[in-house]
Short mmCIF file of N, CA and C in Angstrom, two decimals:
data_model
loop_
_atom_site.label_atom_id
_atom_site.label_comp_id
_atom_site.label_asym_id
_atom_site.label_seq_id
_atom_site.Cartn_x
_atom_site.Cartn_y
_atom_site.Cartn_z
N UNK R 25 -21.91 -48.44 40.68
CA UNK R 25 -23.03 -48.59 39.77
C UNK R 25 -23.76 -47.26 39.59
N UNK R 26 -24.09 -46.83 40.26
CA UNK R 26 -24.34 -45.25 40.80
C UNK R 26 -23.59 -44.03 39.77
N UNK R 27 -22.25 -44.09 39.50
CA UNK R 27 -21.75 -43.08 38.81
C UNK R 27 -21.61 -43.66 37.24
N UNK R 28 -21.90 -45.33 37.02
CA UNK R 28 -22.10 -45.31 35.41
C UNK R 28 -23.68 -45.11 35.10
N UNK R 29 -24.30 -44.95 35.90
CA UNK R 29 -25.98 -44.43 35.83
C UNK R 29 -25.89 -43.07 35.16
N UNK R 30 -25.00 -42.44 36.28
CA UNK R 30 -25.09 -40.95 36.21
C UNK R 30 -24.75 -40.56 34.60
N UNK R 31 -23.39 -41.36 34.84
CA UNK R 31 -22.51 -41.14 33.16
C UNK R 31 -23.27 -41.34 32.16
N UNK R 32 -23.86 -42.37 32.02
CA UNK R 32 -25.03 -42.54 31.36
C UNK R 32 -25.97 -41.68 30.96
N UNK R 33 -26.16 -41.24 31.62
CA UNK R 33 -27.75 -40.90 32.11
C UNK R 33 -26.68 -38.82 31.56
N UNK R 34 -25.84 -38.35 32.06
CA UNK R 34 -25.16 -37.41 30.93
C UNK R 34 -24.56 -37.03 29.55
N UNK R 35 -24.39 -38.45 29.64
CA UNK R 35 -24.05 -39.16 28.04
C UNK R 35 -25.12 -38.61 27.11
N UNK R 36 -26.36 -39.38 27.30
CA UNK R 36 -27.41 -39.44 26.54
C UNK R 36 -27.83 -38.36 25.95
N UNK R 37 -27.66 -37.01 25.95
CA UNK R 37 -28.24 -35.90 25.16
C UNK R 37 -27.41 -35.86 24.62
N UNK R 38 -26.00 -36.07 24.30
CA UNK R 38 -24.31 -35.63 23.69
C UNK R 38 -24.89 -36.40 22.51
N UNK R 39 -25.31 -38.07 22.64
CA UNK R 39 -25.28 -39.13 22.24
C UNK R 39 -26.79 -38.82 20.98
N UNK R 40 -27.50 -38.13 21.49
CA UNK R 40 -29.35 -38.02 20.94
C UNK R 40 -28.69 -36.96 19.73
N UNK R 41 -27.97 -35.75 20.46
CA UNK R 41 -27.75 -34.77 19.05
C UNK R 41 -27.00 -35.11 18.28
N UNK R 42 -25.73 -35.94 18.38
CA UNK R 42 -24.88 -36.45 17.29
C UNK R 42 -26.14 -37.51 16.01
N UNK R 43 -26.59 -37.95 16.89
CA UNK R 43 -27.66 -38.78 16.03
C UNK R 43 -28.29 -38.06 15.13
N UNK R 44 -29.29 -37.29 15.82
CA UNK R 44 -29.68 -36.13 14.85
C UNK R 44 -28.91 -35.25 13.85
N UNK R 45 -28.03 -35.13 13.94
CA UNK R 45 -27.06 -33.95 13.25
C UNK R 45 -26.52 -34.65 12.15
N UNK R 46 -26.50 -35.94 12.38
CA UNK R 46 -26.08 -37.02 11.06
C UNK R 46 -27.13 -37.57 10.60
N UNK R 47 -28.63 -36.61 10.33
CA UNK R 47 -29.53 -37.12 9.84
C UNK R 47 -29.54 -36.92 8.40
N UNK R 48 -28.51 -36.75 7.55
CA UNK R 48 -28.69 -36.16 6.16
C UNK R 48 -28.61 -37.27 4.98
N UNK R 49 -28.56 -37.40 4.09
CA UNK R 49 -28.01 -37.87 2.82
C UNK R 49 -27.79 -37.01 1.48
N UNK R 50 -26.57 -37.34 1.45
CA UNK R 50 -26.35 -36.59 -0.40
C UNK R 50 -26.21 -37.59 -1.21
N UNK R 51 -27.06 -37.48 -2.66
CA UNK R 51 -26.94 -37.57 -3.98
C UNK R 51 -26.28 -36.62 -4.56
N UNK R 52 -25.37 -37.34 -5.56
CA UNK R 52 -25.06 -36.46 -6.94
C UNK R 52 -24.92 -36.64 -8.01
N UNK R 53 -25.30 -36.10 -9.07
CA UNK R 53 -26.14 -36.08 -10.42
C UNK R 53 -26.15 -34.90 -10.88
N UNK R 54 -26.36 -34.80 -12.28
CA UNK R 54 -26.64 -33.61 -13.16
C UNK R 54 -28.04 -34.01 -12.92
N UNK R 55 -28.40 -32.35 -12.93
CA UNK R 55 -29.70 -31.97 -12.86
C UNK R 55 -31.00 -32.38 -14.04
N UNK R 56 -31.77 -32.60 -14.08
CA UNK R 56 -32.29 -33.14 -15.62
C UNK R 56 -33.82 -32.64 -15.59
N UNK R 57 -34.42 -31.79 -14.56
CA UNK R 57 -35.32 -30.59 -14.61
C UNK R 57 -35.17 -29.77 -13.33
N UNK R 58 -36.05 -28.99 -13.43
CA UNK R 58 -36.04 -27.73 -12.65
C UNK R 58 -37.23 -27.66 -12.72
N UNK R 59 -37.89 -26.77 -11.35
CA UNK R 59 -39.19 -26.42 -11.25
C UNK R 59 -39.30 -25.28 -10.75
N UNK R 60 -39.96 -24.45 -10.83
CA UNK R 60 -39.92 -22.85 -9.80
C UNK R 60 -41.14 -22.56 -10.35
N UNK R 61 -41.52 -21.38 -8.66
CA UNK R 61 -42.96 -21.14 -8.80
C UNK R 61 -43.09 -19.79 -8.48
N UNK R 62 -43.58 -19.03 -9.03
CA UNK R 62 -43.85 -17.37 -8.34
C UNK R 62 -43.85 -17.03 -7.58
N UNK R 63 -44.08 -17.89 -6.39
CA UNK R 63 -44.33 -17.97 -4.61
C UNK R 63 -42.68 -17.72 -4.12
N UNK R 64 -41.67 -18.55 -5.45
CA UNK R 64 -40.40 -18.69 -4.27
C UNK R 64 -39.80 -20.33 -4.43
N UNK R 65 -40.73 -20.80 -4.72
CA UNK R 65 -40.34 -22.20 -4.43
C UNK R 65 -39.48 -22.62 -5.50
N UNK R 66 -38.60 -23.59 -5.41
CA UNK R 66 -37.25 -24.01 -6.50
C UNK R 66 -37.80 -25.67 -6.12
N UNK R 67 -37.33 -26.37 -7.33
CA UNK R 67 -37.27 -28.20 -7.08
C UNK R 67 -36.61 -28.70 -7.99
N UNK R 68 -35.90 -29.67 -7.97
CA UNK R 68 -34.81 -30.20 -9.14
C UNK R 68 -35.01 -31.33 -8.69
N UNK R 69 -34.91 -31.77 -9.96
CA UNK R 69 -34.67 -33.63 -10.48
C UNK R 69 -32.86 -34.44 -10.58
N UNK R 70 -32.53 -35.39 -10.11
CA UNK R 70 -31.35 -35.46 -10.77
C UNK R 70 -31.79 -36.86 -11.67
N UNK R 71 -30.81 -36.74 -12.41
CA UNK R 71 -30.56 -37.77 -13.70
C UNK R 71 -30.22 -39.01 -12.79
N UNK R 72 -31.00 -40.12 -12.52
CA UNK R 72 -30.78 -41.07 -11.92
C UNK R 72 -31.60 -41.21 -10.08
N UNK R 73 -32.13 -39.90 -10.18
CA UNK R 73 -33.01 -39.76 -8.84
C UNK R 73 -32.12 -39.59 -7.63
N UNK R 74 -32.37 -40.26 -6.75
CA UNK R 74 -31.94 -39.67 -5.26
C UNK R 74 -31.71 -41.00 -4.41
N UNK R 75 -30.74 -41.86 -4.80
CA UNK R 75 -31.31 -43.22 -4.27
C UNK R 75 -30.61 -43.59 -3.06
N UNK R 76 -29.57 -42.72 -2.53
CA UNK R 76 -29.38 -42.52 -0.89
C UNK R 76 -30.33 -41.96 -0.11
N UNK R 77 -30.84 -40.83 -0.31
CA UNK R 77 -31.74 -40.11 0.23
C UNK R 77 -33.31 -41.11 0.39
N UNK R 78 -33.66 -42.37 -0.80
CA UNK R 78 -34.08 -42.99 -0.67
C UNK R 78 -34.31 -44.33 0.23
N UNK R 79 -32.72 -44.63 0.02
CA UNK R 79 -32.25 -46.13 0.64
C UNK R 79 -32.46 -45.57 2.50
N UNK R 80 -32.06 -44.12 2.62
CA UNK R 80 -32.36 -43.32 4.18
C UNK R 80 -33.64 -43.15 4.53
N UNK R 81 -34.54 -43.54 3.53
CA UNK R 81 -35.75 -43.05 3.97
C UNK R 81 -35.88 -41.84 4.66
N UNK R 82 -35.34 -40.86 3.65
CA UNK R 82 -35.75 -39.24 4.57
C UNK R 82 -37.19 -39.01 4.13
N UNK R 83 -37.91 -39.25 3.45
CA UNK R 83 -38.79 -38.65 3.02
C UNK R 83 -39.67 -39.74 2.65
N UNK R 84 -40.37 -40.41 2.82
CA UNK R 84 -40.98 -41.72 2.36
C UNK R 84 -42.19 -41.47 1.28
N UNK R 85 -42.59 -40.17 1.41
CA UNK R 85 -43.59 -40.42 0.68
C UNK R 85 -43.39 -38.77 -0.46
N UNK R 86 -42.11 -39.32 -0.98
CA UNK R 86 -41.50 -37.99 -1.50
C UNK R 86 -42.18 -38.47 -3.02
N UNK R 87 -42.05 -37.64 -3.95
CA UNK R 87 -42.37 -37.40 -5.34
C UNK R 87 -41.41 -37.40 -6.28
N UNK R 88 -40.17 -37.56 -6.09
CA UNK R 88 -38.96 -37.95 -6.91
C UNK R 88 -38.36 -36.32 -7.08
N UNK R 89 -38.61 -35.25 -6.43
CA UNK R 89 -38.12 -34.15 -6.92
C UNK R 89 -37.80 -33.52 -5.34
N UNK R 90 -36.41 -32.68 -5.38
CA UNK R 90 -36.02 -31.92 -3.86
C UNK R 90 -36.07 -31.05 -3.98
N UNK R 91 -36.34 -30.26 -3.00
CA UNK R 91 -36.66 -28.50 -3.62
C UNK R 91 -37.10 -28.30 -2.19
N UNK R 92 -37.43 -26.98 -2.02
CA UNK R 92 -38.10 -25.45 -0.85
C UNK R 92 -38.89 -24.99 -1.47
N UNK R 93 -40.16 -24.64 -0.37
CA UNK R 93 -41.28 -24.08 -0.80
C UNK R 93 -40.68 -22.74 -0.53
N UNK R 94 -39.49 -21.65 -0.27
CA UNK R 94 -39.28 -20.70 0.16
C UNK R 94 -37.70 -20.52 -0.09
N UNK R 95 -36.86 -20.70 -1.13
CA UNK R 95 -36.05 -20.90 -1.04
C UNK R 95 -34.89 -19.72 -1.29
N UNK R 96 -34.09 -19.62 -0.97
CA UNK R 96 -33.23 -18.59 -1.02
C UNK R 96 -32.56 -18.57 -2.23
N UNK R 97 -31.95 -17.12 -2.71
CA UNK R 97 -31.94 -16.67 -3.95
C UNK R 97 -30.67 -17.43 -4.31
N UNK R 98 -29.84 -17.75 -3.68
CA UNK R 98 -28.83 -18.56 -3.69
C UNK R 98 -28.55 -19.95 -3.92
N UNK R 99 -29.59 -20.42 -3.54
CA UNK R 99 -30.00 -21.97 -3.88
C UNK R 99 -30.57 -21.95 -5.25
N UNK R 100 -31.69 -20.93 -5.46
CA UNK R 100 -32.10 -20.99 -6.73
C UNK R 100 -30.90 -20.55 -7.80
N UNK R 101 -30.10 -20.00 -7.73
CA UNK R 101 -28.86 -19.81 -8.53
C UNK R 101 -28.12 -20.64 -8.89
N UNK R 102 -27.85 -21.64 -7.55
CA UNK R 102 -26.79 -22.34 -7.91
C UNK R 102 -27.95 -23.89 -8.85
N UNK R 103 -28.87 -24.33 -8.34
CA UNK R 103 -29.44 -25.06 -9.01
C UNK R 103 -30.00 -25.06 -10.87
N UNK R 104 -30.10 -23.56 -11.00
CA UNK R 104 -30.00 -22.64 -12.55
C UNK R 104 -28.66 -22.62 -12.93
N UNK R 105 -27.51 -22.16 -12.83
CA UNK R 105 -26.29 -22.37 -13.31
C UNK R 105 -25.93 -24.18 -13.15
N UNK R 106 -26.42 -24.54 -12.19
CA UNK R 106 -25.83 -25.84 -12.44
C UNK R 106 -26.47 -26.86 -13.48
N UNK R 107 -27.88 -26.70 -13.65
CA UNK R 107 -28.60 -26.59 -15.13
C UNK R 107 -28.12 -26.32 -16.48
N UNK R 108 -28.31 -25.22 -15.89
CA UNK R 108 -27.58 -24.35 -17.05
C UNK R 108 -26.12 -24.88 -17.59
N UNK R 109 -25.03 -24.85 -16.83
CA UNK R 109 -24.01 -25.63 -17.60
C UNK R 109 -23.29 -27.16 -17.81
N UNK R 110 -24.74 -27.84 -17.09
CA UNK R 110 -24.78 -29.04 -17.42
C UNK R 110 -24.10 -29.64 -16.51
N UNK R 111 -23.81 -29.03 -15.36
CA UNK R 111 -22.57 -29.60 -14.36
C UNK R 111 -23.20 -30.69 -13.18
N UNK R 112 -22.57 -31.37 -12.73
CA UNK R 112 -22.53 -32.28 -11.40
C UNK R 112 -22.62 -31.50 -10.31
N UNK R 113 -23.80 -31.99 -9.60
CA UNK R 113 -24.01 -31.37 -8.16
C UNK R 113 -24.51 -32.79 -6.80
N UNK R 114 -24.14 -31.98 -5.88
CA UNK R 114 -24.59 -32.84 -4.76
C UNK R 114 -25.34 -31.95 -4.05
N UNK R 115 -26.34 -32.90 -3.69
CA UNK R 115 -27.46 -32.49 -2.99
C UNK R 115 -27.41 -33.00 -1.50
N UNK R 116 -27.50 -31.86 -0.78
CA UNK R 116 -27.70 -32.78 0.65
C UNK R 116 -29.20 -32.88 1.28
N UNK R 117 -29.83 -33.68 1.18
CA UNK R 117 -31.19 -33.85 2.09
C UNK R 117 -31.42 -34.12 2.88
N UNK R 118 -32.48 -33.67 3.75
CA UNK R 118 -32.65 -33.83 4.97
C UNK R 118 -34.35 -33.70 5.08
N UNK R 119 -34.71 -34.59 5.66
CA UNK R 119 -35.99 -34.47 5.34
C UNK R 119 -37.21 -34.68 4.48
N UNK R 120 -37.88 -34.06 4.73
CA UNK R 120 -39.42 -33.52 3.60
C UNK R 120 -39.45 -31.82 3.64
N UNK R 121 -39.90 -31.28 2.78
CA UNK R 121 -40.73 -30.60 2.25
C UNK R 121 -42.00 -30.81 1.74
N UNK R 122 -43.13 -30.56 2.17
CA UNK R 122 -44.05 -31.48 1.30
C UNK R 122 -44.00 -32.58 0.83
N UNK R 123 -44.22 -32.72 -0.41
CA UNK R 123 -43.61 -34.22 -1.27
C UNK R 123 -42.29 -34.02 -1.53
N UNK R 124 -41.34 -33.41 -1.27
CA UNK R 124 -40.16 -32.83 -2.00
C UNK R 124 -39.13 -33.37 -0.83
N UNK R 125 -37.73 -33.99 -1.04
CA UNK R 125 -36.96 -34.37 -0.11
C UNK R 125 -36.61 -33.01 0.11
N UNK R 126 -36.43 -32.52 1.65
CA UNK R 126 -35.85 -30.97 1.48
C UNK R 126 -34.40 -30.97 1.37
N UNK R 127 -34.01 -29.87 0.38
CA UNK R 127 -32.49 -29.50 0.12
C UNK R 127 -32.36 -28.28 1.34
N UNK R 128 -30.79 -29.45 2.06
CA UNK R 128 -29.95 -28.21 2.97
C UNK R 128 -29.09 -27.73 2.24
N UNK R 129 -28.22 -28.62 1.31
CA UNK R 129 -27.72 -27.65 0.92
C UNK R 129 -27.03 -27.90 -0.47
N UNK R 130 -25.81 -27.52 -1.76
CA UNK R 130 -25.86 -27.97 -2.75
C UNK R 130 -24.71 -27.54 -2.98
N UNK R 131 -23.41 -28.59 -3.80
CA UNK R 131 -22.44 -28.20 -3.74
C UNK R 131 -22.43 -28.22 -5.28
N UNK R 132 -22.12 -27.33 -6.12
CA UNK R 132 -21.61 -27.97 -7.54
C UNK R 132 -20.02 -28.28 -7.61
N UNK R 133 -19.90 -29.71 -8.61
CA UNK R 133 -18.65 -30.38 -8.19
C UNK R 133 -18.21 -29.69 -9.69
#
């Protein structure tokens, strides 16, 4: 009894970060606005919203738009070209940002 305690009881952090690490959800959708702010910040809408990221409750008290208050020039690129040529993207979220589900990361399909 003693060494399934232990096992246990070593298990449990292996067991806590897999949990965490599969905290995400992706939507994908064409983009249907864009937001950017002088500061840095990027936010996009998709055509049909975010309704995994929803049904996950990452963000409960989000504003219907995902974005970084600080976002890298790369994210803002790919979210502008993917605008821009009207294409399908997936969004992976994780989180909040403010009101904003935060984007980890964005694949255009």
């Amino acid at each position: 009894m003693k060494n399934l305690s232990t096992c246990l009881f070593l298990l449990l952090p292996l067991l806590s970060f897999h949990l965490q690490a599969a905290s995400y959800s992706q939507d994908s959708g064409v983009i249907s606005r864009i937001f950017v702010s002088a500061e840095g910040a990027v936010a996009a809408q998709l055509k049909g919203g975010f309704p995994r990221a929803t049904s996950d409750n990452q963000c409960p008290e989000n504003n219907g738009w995902a974005g970084l208050r600080m976002a890298d020039n790369t994210i803002k690129s790919a979210i502008l070209a993917a605008k821009t040529a009207n294409l399908s993207v997936t969004i992976t979220i994780e989180g909040c940002e403010g009101p904003w589900f935060k984007i980890k990361d964005i694949y255009l399909n």
